[in-house]
Short mmCIF file of C-alpha atoms in Angstrom, two decimals:
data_model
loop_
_atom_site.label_atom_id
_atom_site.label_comp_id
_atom_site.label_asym_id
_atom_site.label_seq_id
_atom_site.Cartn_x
_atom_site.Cartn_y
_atom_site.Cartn_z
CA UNK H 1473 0.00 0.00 0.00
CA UNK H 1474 1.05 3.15 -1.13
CA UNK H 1475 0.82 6.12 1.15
CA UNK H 1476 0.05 9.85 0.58
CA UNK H 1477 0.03 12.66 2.34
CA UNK H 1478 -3.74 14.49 2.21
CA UNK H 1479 -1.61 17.68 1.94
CA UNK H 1480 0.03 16.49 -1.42
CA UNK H 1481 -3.55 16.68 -2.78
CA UNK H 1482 -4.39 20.02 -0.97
CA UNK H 1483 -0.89 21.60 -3.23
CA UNK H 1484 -2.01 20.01 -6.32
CA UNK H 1485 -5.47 20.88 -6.11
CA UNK H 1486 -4.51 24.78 -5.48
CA UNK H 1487 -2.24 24.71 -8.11
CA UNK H 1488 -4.19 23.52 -10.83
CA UNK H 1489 -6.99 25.65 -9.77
CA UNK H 1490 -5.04 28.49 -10.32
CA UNK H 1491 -2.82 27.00 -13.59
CA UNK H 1492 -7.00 26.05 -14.90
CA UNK H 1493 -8.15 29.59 -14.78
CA UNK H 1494 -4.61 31.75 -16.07
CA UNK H 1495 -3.61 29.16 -19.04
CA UNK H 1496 -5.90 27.92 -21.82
CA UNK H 1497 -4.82 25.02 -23.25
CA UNK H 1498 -2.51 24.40 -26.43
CA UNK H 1499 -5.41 22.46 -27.51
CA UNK H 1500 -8.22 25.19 -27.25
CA UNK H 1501 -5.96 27.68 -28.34
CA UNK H 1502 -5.26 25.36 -31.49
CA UNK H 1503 -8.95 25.46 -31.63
CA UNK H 1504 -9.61 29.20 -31.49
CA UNK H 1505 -6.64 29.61 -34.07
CA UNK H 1506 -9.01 26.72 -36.17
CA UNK H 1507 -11.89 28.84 -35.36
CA UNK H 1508 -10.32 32.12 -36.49
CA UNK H 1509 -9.28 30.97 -39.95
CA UNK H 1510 -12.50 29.60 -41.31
CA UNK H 1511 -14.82 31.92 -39.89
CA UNK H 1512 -17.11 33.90 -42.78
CA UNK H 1513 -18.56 36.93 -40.01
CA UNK H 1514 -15.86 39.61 -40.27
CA UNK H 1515 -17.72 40.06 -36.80
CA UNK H 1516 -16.94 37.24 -35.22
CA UNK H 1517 -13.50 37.30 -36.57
CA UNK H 1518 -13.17 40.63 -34.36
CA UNK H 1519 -14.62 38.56 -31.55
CA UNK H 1520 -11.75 35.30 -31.55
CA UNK H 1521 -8.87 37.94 -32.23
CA UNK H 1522 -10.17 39.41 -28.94
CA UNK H 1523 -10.93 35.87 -27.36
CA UNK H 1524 -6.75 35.00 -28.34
CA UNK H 1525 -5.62 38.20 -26.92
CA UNK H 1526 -7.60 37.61 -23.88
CA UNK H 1527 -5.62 34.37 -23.24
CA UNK H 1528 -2.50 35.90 -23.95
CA UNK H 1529 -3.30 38.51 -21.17
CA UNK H 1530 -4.39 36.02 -18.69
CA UNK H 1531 -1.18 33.84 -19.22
CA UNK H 1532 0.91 36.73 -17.79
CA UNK H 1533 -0.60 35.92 -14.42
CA UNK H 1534 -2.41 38.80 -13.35
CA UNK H 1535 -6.11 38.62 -14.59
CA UNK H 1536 -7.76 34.93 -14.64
CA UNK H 1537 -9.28 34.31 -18.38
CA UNK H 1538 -13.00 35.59 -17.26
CA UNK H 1539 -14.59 36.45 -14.19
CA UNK H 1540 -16.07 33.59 -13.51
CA UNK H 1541 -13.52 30.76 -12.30
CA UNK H 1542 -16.16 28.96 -11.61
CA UNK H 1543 -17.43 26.23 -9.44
CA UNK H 1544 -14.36 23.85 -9.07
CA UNK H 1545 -15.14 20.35 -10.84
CA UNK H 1546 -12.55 17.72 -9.77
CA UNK H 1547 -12.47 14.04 -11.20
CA UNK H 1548 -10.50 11.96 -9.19
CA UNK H 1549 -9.45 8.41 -10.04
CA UNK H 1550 -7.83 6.95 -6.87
CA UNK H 1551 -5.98 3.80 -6.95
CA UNK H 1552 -6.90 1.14 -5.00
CA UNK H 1553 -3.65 0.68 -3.94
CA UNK H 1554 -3.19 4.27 -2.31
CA UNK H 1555 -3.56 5.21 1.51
CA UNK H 1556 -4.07 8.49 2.00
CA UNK H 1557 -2.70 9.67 5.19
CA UNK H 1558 -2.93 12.73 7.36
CA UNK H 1559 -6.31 13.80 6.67
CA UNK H 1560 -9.30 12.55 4.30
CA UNK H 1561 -9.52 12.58 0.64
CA UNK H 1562 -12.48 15.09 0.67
CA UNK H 1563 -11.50 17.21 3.15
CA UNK H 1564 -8.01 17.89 1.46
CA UNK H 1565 -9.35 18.58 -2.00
CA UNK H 1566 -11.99 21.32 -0.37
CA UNK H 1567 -9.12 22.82 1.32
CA UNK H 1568 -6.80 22.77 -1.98
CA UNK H 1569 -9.73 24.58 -3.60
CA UNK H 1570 -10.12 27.07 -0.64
CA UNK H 1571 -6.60 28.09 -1.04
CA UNK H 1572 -6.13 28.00 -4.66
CA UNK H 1573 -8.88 30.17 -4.97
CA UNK H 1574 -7.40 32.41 -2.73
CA UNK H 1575 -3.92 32.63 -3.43
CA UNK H 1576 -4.89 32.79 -7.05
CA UNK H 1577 -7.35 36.08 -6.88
CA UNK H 1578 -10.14 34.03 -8.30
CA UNK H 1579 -13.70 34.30 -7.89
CA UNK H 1580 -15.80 32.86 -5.10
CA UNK H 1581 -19.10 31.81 -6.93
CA UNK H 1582 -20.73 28.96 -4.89
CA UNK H 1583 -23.89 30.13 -2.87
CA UNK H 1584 -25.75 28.03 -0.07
CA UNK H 1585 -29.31 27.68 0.68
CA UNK H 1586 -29.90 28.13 -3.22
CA UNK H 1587 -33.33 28.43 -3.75
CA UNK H 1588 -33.83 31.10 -0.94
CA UNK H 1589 -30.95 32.79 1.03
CA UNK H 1590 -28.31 32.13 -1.58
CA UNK H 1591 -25.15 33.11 0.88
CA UNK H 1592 -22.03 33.15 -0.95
CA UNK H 1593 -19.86 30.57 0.95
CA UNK H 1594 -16.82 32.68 0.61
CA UNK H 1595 -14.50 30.41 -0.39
CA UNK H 1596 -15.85 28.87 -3.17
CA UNK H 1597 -16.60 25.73 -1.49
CA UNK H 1598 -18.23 22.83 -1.78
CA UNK H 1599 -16.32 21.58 -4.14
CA UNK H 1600 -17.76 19.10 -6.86
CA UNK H 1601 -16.06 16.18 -6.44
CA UNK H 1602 -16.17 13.12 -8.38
CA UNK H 1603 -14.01 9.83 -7.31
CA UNK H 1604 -13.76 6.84 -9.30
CA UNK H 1605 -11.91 3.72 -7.76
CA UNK H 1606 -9.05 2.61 -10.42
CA UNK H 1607 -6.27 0.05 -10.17
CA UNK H 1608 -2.76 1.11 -9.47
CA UNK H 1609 -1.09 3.27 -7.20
CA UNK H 1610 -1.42 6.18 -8.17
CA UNK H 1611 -3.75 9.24 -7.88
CA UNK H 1612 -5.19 10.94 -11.21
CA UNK H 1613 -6.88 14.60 -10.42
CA UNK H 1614 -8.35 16.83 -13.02
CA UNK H 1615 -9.64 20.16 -11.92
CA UNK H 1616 -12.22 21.79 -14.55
CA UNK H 1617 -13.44 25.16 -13.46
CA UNK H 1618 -17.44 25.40 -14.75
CA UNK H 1619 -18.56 28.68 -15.34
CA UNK H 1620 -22.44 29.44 -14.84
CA UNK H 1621 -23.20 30.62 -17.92
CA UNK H 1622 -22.40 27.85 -20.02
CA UNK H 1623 -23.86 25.52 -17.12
CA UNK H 1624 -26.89 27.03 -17.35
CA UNK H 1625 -27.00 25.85 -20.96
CA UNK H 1626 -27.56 22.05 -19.79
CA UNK H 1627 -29.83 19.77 -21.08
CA UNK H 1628 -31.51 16.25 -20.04
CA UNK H 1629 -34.35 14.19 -22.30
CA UNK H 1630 -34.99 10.88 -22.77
CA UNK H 1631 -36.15 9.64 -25.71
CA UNK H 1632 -37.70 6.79 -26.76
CA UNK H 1633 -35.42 4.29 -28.49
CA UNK H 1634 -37.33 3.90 -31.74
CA UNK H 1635 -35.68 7.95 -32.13
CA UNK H 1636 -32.17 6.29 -32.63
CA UNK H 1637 -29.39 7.91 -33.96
CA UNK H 1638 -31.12 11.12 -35.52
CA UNK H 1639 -33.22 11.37 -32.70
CA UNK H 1640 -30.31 12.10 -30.77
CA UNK H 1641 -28.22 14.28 -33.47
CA UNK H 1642 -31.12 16.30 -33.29
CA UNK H 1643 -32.31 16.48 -29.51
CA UNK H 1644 -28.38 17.91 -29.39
CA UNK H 1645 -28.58 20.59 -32.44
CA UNK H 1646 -32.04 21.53 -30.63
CA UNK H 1647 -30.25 22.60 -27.76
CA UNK H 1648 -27.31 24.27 -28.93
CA UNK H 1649 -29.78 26.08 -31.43
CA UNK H 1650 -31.56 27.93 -28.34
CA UNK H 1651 -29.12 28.19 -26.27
CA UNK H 1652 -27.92 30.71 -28.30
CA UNK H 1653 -25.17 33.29 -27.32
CA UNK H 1654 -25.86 32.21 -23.59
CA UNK H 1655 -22.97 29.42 -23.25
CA UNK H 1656 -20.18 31.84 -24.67
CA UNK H 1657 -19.51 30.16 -28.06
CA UNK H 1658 -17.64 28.60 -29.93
CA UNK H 1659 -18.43 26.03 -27.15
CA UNK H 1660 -17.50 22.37 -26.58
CA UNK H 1661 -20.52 20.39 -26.79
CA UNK H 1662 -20.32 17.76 -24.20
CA UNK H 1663 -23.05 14.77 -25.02
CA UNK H 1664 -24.08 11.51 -22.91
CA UNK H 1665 -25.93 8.97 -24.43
CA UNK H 1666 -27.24 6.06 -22.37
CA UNK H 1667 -26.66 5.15 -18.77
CA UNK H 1668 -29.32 6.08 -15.94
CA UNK H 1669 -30.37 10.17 -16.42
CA UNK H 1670 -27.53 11.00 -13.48
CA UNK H 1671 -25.08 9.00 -15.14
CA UNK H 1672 -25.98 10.23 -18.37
CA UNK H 1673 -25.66 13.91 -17.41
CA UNK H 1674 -21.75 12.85 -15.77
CA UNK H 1675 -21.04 11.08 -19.25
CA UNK H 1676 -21.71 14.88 -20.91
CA UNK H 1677 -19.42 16.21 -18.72
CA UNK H 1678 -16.81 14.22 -18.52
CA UNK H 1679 -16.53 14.18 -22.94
CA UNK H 1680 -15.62 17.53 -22.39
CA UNK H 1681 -12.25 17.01 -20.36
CA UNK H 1682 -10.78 15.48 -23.19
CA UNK H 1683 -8.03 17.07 -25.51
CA UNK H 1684 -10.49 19.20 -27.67
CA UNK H 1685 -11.27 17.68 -30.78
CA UNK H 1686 -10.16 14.36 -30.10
CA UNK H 1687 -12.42 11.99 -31.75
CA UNK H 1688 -13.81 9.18 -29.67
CA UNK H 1689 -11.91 6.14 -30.17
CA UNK H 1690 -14.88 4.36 -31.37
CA UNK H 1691 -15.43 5.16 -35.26
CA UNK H 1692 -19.08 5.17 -34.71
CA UNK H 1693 -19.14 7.70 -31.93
CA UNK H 1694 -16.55 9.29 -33.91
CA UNK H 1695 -18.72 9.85 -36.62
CA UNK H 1696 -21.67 10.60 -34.59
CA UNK H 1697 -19.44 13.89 -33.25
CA UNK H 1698 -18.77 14.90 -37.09
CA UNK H 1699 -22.14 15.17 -38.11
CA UNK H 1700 -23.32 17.17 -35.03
CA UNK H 1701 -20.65 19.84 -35.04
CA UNK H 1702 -21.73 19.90 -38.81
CA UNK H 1703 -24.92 20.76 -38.20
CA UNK H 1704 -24.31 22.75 -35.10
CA UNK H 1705 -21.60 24.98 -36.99
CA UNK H 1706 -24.67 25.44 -39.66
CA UNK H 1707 -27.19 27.35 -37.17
CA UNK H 1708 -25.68 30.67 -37.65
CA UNK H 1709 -25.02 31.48 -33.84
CA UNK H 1710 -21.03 32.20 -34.10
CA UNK H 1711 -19.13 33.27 -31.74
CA UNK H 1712 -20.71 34.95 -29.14
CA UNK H 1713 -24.06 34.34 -30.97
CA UNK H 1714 -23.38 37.79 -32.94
CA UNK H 1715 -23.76 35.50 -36.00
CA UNK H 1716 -21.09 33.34 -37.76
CA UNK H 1717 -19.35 29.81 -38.92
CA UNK H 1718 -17.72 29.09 -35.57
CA UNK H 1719 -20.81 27.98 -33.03
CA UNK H 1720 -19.02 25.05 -31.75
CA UNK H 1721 -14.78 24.15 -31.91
CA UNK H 1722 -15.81 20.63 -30.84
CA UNK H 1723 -18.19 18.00 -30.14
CA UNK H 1724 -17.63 15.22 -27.24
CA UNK H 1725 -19.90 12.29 -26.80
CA UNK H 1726 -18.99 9.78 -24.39
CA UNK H 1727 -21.37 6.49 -24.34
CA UNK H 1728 -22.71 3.73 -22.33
CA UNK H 1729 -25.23 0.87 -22.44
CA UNK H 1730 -28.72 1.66 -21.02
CA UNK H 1731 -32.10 0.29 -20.19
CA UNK H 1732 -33.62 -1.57 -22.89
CA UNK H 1733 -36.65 0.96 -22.74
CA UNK H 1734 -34.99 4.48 -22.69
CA UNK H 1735 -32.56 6.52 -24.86
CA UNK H 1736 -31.55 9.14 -22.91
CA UNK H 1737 -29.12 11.57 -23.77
CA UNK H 1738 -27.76 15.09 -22.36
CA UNK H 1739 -26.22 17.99 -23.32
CA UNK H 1740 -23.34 20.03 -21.40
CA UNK H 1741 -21.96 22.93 -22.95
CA UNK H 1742 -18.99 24.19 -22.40
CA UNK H 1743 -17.73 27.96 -22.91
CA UNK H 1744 -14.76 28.77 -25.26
CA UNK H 1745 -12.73 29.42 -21.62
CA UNK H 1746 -12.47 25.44 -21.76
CA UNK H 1747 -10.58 24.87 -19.14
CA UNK H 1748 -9.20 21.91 -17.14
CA UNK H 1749 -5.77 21.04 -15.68
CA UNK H 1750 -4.52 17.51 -14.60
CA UNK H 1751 -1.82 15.85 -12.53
CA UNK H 1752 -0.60 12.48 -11.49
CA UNK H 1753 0.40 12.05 -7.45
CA UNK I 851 -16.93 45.86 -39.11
CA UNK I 852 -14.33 47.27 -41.72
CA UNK I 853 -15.59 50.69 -39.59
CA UNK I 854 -13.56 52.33 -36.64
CA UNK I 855 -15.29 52.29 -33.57
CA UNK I 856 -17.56 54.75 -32.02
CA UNK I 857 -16.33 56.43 -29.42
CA UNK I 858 -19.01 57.04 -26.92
CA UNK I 859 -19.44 58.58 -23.45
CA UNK I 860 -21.74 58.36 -20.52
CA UNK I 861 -24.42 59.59 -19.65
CA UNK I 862 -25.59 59.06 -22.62
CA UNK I 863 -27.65 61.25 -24.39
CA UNK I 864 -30.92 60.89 -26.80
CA UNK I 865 -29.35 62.51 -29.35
CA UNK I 866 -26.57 59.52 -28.95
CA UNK I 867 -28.53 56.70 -28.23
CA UNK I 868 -30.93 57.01 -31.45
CA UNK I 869 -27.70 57.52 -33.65
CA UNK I 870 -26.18 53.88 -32.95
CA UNK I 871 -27.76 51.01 -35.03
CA UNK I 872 -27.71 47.76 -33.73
CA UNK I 873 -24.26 45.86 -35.23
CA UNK I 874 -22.11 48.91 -34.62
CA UNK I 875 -19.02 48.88 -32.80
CA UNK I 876 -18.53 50.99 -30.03
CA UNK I 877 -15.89 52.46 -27.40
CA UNK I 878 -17.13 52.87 -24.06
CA UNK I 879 -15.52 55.65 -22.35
CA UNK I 880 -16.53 57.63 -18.64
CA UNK I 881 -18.60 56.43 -15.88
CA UNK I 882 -20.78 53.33 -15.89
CA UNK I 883 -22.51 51.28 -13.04
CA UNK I 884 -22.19 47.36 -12.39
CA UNK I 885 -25.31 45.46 -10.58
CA UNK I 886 -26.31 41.33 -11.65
CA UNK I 887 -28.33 39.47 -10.13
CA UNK I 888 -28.38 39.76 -6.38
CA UNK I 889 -28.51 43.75 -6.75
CA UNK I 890 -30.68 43.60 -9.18
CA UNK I 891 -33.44 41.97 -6.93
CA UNK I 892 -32.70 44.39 -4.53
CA UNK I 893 -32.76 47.31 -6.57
CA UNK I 894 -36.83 46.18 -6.85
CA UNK I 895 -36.93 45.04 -3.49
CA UNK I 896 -36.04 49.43 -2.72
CA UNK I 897 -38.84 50.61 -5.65
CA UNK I 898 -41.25 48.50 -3.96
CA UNK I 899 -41.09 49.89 -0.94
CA UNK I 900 -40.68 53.39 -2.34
CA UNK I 901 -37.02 53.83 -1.55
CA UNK I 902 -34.63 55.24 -3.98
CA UNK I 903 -32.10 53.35 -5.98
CA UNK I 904 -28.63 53.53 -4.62
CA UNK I 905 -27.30 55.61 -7.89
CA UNK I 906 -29.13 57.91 -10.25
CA UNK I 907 -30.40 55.58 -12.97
CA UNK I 908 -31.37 58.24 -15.22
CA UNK I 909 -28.97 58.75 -18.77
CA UNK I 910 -26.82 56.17 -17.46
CA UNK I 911 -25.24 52.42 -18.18
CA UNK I 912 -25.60 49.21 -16.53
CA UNK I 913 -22.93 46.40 -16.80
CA UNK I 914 -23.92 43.16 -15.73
CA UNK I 915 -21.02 42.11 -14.29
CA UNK I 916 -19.22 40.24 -11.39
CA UNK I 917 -15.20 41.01 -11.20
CA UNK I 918 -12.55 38.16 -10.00
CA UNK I 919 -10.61 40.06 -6.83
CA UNK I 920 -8.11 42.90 -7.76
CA UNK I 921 -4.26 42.09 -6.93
CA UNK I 922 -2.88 45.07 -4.94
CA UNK I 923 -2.43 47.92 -6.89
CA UNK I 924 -4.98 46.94 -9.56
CA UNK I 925 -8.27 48.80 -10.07
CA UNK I 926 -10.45 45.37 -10.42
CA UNK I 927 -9.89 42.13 -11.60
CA UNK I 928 -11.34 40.31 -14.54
CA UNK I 929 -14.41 41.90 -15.87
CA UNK I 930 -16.16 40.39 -19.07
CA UNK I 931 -20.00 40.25 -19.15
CA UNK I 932 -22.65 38.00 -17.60
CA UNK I 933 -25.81 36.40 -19.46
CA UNK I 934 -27.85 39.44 -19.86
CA UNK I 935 -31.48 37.68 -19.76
CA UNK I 936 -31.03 36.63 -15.95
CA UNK I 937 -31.90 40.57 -15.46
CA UNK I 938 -34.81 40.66 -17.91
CA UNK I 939 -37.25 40.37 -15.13
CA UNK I 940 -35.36 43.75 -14.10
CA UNK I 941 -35.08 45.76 -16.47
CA UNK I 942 -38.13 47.18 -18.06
CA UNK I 943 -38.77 48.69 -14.54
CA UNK I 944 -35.52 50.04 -14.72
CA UNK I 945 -35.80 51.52 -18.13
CA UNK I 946 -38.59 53.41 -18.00
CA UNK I 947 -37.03 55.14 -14.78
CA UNK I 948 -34.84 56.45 -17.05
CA UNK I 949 -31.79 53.74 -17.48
CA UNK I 950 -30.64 54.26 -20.80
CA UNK I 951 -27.84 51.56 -21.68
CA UNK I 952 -27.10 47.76 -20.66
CA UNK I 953 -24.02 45.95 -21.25
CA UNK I 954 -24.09 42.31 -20.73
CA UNK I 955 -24.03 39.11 -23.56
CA UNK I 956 -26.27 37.13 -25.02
CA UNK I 957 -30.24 37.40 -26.64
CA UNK I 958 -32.96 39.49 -24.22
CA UNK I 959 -36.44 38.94 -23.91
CA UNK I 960 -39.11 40.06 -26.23
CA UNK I 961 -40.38 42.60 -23.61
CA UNK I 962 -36.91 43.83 -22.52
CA UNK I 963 -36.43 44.55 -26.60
CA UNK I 964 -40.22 46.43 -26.34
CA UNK I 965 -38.85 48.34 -23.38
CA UNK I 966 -35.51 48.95 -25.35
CA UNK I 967 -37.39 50.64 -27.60
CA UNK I 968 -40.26 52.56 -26.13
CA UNK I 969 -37.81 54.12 -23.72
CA UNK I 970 -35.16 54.71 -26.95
CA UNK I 971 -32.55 52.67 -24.50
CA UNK I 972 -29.29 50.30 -26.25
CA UNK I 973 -28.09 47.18 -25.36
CA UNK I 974 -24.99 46.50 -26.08
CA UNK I 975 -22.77 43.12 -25.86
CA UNK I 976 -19.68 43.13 -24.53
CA UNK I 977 -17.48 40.02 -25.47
CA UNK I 978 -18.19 37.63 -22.97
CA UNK I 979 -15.02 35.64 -21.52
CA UNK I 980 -12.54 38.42 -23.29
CA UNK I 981 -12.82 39.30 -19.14
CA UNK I 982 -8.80 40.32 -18.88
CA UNK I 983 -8.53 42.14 -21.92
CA UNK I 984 -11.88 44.05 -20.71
CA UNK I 985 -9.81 44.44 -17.09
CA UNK I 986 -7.36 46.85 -19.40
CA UNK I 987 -10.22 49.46 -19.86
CA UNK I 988 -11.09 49.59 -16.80
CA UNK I 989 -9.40 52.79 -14.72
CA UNK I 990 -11.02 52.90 -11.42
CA UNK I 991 -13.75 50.79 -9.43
CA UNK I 992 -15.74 51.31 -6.56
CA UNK I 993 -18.26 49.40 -4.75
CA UNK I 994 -20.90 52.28 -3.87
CA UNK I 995 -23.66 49.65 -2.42
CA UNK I 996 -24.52 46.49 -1.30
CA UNK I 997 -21.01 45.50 0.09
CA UNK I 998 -22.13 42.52 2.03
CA UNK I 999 -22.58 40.46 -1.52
CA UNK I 1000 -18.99 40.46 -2.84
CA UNK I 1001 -18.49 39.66 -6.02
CA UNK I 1002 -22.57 40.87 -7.04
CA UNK I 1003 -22.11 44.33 -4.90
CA UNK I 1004 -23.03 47.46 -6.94
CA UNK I 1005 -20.07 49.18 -8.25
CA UNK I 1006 -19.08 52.53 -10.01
CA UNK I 1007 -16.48 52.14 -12.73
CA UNK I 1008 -14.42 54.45 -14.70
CA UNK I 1009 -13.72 53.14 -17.85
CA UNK I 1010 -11.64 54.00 -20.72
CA UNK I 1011 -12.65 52.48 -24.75
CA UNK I 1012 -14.43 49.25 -23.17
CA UNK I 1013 -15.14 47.44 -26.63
CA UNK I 1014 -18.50 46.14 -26.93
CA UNK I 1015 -21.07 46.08 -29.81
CA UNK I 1016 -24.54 47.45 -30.36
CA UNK I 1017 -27.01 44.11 -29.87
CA UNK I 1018 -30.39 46.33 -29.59
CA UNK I 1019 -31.03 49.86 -30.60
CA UNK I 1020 -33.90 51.98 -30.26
CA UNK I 1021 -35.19 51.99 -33.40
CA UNK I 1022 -35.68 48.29 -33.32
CA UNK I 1023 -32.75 46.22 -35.13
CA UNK I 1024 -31.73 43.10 -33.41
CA UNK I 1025 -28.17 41.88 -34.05
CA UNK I 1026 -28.14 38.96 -32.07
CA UNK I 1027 -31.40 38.12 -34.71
CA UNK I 1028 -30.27 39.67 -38.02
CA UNK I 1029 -26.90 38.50 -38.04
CA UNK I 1030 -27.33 34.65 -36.82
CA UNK I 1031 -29.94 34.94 -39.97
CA UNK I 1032 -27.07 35.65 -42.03
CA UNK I 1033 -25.63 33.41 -41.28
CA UNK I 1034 -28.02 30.08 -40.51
CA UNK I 1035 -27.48 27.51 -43.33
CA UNK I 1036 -30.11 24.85 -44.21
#
């Protein structure tokens, strides 16, 4: 049995909190770069020059890439092998989000009692944590900061399975459609299909911390992704929704087998501010 | 585009406000006010019970916006837009006390576009998540109300060429509509 110190995850946590919300990644700024060359609105061309400057600004440290850092989503895979030691796992990744959201000048966004008082917390905790049980000895943790405004852009049906295929594609190009300028485009669309509804939802999240635009493995997933950001980068929104080419830089489905009575599928969107940050203890 | 920008300062005037046309770029430059959510509810919460605002409404322009913490020495820190239509239950009542400009992102409501016009107000978009670059127009901030709710307290900015575009006018034009429909294939 491997052991690790709680406070190693507390550091990493903080850190990538703070690396999450200063540096885009190569891969979404690939994507903007994409974004910038084949968009037709001389518009929204004005609108990714600005969105690349932005992130240049930010990586000098001093202003995070938007005001809203977010609530702090953190995937964990644990290995089975690993004994964490010197506090609990839970407890150390709230405090590494207490203090990276401190040290790093970021936002506090998470309010209690939320359908009356709504109290800011101060601190920007609870964080959302997710912990899968893995092999190995090791502990993966990815911290994705979710804005609200692209959260609030989230979608859940479940369709009957006779809708198949196109039933899906367009239960997904539905939602982008009026959603709008809301989300921040060009977005990441993150798509579940199958599992239980909660399950479903966590499958459209979790597409969208992969490297953006890398196709699922499976060809027919794959292929599934092409023809939705086809049809999504056909409704006209662009970026920012002031009209244009560039509504979405990628889509991300992620699948799994369900009930043999229910399709359901859901829709997370993700902001052009795509941002997640991993480590290995 | 292909245009410079208009440069434009606050308060704005009626003269001003029916000149832009939804689509053109502007400059922001002078004094403008940030309230979202939270302030907005209790900005009704005061009109309701007869109270006056905290700030004169009247000629003047509301950001809907929510800054990250200034570092020592800075004014503010990031600063790009919220979703606008999470204050379209606000802002008629607002406009027709004599608020003449938003600033926010994304699509408003039919009756916030009705109000728009009948009280010859603007909307204008700001790029949402360009929140550093934003930062750099920004020369002074003050929170002037509502301290106790942080990030959502009301604030008075000074700002200097904040970028943003014109979404709604007063005559009517919509870009957010006229330009998706440009651009909407199939």
């Amino acid at each position: 049995m491997r052991e690790l110190e709680a406070a190693a995850i507390t550091e990493a946590v903080a850190r990538l909190c703070i690396e999450a919300n200063y540096n885009l990644g190569e891969d979404v700024l690939a994507g903007l770069r994409q974004a910038r060359e084949t968009e037709e609105s001389p518009v929204g061309q004005g609108v990714l020059d600005m969105l690349l400057r932005n992130a240049e600004i930010a990586a000098q440290g001093e202003y995070p890439l938007c005001q809203d850092t977010g609530l702090a989503v953190v995937f964990v895979e644990l290995g089975q092998e690993v004994h964490v030691v010197g506090g609990d796992l839970n407890a150390a990744i709230e405090a590494g989000v207490r203090q990276g959201y401190a040290e790093g000048y970021l936002r506090k966004s998470a309010v209690a009692r939320p359908f009356s008082a709504r109290i800011n917390t101060g601190d920007n905790t609870p964080a959302i944590i997710h912990v899968t049980i893995v092999p190995g000895d090791r502990v993966r943790l990815l911290v994705a900061p979710k804005g609200g405004g692209s959260e609030n852009m989230s979608y859940l049906r479940v369709l009957p399975p006779a809708k198949g295929r196109q039933g899906v594609i367009d239960f997904v190009v539905e939602s982008v459609d009026q959603s709008g300028g809301n989300p921040c485009p060009p977005v990441v669309v993150g798509v579940g299909v199958g599992g239980t509804v909660e399950q479903t939802m966590l499958l459209a999240k979790r597409a969208l911390m992969r490297p953006l635009g890398q196709p699922h493995p499976d060809p027919e997933v794959a292929e599934l992704e092409r023809d939705i950001l086809e049809r999504v980068n056909r409704l006209g929104i662009g970026p920012l929704g002031l009209g244009g080419t560039s509504t979405a830089l990628a889509v991300h489905a992620e699948t799994f087998p369900c009930h043999i009575a229910s399709l359901p599928v859901a829709v997370n969107l993700q902001c052009h501010s795509a941002r997640h940050k991993e480590t290995v203890l | 585009m292909g245009q410079e920008p208009i440069t434009i300062t606050t308060p704005l005037t009626e003269e001003l406000v029916a000149s832009l046309r939804a689509g053109d770029r502007v400059r922001i430059t002078g004094t403008i006010y940030v309230a979202r959510d939270a302030a907005h509810k209790r900005f009704i919460a005061a009109l309701d019970r007869g109270e006056a605002l905290p700030f004169d409404i009247r000629g003047q322009i509301i950001y809907y916006m929510g800054p990250s913490p200034a570092r020592p020495g800075r004014p503010i820190g990031s600063a790009g837009p919220t979703t606008s239509y999470r204050m379209d239950a606000y802002a008629p009542r607002l406009l027709a006390l004599g608020l003449k400009g938003m600033l926010g992102k994304g699509e408003r409501s039919a009756e916030v576009r009705e109000a728009i016009q009948r009280h010859g107000a603007v909307y204008f978009a700001a790029v949402g998540g360009a929140a550093a670059l934003i930062a750099q127009s920004i020369r002074e901030a003050e929170v002037i109300a509502y301290d106790d709710l942080g990030a959502e307290a009301v604030r008075r900015l000074r700002v200097e060429g904040l970028p943003a575009i014109v979404a709604n006018d007063s005559h009517g034009g919509d870009a957010y509509q006229s330009e998706r429909a440009r651009y909407r294939k199939g």
